[in-house]
mmCIF file of C-alpha atoms in Angstrom:
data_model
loop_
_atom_site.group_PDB
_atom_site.id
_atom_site.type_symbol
_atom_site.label_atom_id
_atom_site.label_comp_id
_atom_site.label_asym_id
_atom_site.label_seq_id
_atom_site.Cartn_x
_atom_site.Cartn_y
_atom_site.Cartn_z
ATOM 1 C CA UNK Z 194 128.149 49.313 80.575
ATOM 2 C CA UNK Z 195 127.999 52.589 78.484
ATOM 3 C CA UNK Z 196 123.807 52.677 78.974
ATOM 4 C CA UNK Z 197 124.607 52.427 82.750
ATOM 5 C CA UNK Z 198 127.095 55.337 83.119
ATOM 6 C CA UNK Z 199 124.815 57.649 81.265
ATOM 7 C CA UNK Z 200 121.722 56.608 82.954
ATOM 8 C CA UNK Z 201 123.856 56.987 86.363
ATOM 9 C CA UNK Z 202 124.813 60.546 84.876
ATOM 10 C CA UNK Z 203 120.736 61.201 84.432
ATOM 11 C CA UNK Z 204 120.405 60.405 87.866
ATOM 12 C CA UNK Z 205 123.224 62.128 89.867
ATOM 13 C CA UNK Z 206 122.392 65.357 87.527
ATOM 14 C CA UNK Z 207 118.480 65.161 88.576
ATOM 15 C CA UNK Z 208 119.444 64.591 92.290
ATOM 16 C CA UNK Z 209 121.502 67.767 92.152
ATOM 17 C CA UNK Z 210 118.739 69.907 90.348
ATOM 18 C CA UNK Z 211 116.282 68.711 92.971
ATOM 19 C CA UNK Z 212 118.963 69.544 95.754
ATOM 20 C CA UNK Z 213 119.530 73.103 94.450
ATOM 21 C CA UNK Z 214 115.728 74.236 93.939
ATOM 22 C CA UNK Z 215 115.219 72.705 97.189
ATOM 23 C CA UNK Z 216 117.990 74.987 99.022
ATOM 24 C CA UNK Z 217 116.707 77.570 97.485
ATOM 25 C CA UNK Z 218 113.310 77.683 98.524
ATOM 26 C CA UNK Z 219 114.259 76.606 102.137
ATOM 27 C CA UNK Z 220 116.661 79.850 102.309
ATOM 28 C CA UNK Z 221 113.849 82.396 101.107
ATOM 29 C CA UNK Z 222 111.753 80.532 104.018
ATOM 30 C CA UNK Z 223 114.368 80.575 106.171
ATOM 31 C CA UNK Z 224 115.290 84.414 105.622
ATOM 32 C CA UNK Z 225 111.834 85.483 105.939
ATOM 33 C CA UNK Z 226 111.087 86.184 102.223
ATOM 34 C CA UNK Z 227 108.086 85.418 100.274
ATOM 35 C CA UNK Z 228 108.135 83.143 97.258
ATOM 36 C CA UNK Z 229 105.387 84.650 94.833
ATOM 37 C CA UNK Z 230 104.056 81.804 92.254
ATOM 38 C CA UNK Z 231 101.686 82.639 89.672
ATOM 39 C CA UNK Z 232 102.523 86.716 89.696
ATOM 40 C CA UNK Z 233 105.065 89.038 88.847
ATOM 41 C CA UNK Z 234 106.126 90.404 91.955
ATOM 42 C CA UNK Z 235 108.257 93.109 89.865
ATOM 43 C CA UNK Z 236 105.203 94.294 88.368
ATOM 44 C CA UNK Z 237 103.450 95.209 91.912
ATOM 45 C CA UNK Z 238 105.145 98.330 93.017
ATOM 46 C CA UNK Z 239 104.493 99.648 96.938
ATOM 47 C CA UNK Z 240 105.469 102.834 98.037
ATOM 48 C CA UNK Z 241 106.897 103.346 101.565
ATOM 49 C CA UNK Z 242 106.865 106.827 103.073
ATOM 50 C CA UNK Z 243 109.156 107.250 105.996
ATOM 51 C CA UNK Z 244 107.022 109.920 107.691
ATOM 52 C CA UNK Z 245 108.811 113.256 108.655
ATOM 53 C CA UNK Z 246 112.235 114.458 107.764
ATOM 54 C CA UNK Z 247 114.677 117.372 108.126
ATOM 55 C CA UNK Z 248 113.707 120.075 110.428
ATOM 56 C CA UNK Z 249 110.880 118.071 111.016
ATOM 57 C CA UNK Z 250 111.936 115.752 113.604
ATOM 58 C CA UNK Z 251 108.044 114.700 114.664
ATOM 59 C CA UNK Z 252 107.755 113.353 117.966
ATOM 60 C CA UNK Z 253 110.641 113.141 120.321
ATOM 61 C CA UNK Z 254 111.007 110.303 122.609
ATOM 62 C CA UNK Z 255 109.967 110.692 126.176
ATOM 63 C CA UNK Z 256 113.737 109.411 127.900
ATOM 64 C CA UNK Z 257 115.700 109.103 124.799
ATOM 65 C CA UNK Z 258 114.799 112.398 123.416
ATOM 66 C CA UNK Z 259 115.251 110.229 120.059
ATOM 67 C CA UNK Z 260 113.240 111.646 116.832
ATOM 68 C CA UNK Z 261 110.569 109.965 115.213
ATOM 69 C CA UNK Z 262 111.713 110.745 111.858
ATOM 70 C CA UNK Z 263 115.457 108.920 112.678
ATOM 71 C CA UNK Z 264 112.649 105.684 113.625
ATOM 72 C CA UNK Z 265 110.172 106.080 110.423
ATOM 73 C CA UNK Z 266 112.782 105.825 107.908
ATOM 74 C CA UNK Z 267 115.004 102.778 109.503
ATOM 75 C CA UNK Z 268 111.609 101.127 109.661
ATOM 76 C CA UNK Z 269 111.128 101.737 106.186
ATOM 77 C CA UNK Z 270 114.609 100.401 105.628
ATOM 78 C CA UNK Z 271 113.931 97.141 106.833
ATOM 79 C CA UNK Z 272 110.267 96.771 105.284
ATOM 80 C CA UNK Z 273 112.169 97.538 101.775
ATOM 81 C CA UNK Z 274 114.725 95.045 102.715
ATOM 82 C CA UNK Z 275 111.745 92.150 103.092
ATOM 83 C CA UNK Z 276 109.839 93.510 100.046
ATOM 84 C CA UNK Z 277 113.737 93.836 97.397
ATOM 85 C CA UNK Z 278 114.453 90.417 98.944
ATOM 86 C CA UNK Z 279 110.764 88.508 97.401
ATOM 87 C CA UNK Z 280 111.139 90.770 94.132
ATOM 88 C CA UNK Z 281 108.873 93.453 94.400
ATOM 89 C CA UNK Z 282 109.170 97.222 93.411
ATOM 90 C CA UNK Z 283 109.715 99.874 96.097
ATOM 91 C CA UNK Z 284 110.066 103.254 95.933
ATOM 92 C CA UNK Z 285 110.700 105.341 98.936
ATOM 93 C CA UNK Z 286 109.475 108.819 99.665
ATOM 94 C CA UNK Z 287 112.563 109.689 101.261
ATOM 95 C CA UNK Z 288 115.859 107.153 102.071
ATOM 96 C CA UNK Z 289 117.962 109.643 103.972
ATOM 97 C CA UNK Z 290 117.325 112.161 107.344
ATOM 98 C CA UNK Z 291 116.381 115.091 104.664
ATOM 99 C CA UNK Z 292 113.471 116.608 104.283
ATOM 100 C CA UNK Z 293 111.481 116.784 101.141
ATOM 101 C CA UNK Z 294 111.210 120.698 101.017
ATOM 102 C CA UNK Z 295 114.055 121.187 99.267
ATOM 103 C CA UNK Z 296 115.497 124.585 99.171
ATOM 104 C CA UNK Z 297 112.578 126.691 100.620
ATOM 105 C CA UNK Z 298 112.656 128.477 103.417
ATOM 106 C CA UNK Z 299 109.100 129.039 104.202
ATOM 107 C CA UNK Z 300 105.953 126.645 103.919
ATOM 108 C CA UNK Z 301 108.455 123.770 104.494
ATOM 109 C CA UNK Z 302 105.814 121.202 105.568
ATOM 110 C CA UNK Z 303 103.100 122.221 102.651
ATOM 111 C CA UNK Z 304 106.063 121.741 100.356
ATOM 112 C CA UNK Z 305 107.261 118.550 102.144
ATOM 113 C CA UNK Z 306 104.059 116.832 101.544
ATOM 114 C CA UNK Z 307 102.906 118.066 98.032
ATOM 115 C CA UNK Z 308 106.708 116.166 97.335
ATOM 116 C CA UNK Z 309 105.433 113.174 98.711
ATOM 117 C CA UNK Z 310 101.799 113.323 97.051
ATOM 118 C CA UNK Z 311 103.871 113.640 93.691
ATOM 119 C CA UNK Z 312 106.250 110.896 94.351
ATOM 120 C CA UNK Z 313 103.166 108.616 94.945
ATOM 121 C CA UNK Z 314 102.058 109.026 91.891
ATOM 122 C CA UNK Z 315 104.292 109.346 89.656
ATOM 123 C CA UNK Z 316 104.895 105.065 90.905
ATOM 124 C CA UNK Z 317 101.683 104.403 90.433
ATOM 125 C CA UNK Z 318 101.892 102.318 93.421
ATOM 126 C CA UNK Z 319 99.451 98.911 93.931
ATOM 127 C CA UNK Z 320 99.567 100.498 97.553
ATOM 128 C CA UNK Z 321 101.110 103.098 100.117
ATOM 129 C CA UNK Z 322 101.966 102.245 103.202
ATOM 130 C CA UNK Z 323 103.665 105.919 105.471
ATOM 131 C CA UNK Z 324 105.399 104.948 108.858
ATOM 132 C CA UNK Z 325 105.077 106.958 112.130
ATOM 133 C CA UNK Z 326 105.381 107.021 115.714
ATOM 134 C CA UNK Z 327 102.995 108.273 118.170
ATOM 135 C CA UNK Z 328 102.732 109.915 121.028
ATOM 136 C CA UNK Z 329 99.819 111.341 123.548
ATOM 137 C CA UNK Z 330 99.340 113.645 126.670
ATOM 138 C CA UNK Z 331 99.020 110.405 128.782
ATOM 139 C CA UNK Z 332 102.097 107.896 128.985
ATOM 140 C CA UNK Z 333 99.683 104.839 129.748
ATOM 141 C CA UNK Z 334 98.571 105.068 125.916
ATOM 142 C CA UNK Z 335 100.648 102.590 124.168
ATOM 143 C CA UNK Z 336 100.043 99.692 121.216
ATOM 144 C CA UNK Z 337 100.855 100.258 117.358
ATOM 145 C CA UNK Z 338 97.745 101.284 115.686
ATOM 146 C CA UNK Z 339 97.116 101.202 111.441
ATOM 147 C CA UNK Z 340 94.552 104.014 109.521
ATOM 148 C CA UNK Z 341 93.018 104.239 106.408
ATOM 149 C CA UNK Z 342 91.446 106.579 104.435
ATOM 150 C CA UNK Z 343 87.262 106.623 105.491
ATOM 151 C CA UNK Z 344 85.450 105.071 102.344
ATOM 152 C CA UNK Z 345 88.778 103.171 100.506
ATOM 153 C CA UNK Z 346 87.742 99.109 101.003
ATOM 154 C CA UNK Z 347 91.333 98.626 99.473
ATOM 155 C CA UNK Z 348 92.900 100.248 102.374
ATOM 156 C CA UNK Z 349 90.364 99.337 104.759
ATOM 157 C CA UNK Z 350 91.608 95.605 104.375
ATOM 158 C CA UNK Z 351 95.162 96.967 104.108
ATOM 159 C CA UNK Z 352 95.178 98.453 107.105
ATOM 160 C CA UNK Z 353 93.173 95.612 109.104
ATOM 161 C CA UNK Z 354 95.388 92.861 107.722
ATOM 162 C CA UNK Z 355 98.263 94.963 109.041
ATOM 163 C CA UNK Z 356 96.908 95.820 112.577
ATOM 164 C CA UNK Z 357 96.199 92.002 112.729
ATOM 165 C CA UNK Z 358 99.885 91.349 112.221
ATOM 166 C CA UNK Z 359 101.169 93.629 114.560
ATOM 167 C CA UNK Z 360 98.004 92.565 117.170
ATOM 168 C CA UNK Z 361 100.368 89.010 117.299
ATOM 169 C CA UNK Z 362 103.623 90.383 118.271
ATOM 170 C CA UNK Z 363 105.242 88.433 121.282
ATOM 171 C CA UNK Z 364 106.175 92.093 122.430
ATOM 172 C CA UNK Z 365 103.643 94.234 121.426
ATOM 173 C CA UNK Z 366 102.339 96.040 124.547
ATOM 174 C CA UNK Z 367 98.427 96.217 123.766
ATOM 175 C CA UNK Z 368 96.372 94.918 120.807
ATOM 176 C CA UNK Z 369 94.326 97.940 118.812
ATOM 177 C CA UNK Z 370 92.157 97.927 115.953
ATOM 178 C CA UNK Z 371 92.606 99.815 112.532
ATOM 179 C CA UNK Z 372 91.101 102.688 112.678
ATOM 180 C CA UNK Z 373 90.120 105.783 109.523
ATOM 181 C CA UNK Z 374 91.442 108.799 109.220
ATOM 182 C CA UNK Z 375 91.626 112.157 107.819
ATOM 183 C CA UNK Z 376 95.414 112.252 106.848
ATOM 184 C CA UNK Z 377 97.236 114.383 103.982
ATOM 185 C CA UNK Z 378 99.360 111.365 102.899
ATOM 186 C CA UNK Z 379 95.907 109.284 102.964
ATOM 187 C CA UNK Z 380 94.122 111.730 101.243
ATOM 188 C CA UNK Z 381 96.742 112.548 98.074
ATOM 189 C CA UNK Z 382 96.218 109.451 95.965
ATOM 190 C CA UNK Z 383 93.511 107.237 94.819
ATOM 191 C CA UNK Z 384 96.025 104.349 95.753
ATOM 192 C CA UNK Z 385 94.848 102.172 98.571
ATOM 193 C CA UNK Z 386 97.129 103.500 101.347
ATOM 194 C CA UNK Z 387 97.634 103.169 105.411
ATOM 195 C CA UNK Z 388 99.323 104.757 107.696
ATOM 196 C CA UNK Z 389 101.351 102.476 110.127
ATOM 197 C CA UNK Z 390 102.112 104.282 113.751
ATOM 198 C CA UNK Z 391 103.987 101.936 115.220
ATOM 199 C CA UNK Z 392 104.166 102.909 118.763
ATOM 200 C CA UNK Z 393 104.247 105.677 121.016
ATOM 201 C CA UNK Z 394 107.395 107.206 122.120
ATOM 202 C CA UNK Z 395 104.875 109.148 124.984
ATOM 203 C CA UNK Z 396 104.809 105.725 127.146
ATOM 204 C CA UNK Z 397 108.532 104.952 128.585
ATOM 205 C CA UNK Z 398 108.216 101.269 128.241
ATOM 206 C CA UNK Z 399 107.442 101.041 124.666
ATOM 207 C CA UNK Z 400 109.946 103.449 123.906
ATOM 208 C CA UNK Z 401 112.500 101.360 125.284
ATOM 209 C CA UNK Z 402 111.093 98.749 123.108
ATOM 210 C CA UNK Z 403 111.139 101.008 120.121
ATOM 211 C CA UNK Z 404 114.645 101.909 120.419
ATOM 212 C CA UNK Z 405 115.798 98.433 120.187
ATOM 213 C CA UNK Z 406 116.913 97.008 116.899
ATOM 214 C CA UNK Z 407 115.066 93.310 117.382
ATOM 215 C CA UNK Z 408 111.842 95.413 117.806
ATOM 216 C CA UNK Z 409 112.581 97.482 115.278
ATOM 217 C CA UNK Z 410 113.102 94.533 113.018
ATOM 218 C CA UNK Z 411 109.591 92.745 114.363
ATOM 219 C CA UNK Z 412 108.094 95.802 113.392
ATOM 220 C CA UNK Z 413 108.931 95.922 110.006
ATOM 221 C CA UNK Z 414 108.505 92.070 109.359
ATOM 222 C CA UNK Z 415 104.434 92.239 110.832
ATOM 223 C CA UNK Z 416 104.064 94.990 108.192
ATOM 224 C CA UNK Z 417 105.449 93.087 105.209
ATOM 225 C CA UNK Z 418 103.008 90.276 106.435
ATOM 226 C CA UNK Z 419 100.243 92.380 106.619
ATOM 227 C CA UNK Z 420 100.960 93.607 102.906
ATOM 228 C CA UNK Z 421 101.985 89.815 101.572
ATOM 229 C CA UNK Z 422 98.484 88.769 102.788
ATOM 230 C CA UNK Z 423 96.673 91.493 101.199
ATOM 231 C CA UNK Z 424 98.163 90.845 97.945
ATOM 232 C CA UNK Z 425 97.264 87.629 98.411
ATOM 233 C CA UNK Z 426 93.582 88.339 98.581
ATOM 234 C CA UNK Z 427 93.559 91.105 96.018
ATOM 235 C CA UNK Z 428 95.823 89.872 93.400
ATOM 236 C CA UNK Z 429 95.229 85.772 93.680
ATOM 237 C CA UNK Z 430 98.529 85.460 94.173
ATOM 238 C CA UNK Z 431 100.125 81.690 95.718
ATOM 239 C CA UNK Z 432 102.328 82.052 98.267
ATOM 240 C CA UNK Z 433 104.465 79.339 99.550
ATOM 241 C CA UNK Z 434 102.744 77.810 102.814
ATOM 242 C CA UNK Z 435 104.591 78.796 105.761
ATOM 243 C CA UNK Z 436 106.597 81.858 104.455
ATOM 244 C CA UNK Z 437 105.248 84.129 106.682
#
């Protein structure tokens, strides 16, 4: 009777281990997070610069008047958010409406950027991904578009991996392809990096899209896709099937 009540004991205690993992891994599916097997996801670090800042609103949205640098950083909120939540690093450029000038009052955006060139690497950063909106002379022009430095293979794939994420949005407006480019914050590091602009506040429908939170929130979930599939291919990482 003894041998039964301790082998029932074995039992009830492996039934509730099995319960628990299982919970757990159907909440970080659930919520949208990634569970990394095989890697330390604490030792992959990603930088995410919230472009803009301060005085330096960027573009302004055509109705709202809203600026870009107020969308770029809650963006970058909500990536960080995904990334915290499946154990990776982040370090943000900047996490509040401030510039990165600090005190100076002249060459404010020279100083800006040379702040975010030596954030970047001081992290040493497996990769860099900067946020943006857009905007053009004609308000037809609309679609979230990804670039990469000319030349970096790393970022190349970054940055097509991403644009393929945000190409299969219910919502978004027109599919583009990634494109190079001759930008500062692409240029300041050797670390693969992209630049995500994720809309343009020019065309009045996508703005309205833009300043919703639900878009907002797609937005930043097709990005931390983008970059859970490219560390998938560079590092050889597992992911759990169907996270993302």
């Amino acid at each position: 009777m003894l041998v039964l009540k301790k082998r029932t004991v074995v039992i009830v205690a492996t039934l509730l281990v099995t319960a628990i993992t299982f919970i757990a891994c159907f909440g970080a599916l659930y919520s949208g997070g990634a569970v990394g097997l095989g890697v330390g996801n604490s030792d992959i670090r990603i930088v995410l610069d919230a472009g803009h800042g301060g005085k330096d609103g960027g573009v302004s949205g055509i109705s709202s008047g809203i600026k870009e640098s107020t969308l770029n950083l809650d963006v970058v909120k909500k990536i960080e958010r995904h990334l915290v939540a499946s154990g990776f690093s982040v370090t943000l450029t900047r996490s509040s409406d401030a510039g990165l000038y600090g005190v100076a009052t002249s060459n404010l955006k020279k100083r800006d950027m040379l702040k975010r060139k030596e954030i970047i690497n001081q992290a040493k950063p497996t990769l860099v991904v900067s946020i943006h909106m857009n905007s053009y002379a004609l308000s037809s022009r609309c679609g979230a578009q990804v670039f990469y430095k000319s030349g970096s293979e790393e970022g190349k794939l970054l940055a097509n991996l991403v644009q393929k994420s945000f190409n299969g949005m219910e919502k978004m407006p027109r599919d583009c392809s990634a494109l190079s480019g001759d930008y500062y914050i692409l240029n300041c590091s050797e670390y693969p990096s992209i630049i995500a602009e994720c809309g343009f506040l020019s065309n009045p429908e996508e703005e309205k899209l833009l300043l919703t939170e639900e878009y907002r929130e797609d937005l930043a979930y097709a990005i931390f896709k983008g970059i859970i599939n490219y560390l998938t291919e560079t590092t050889g990482a597992f992911w759990t099937e169907g996270v993302i």
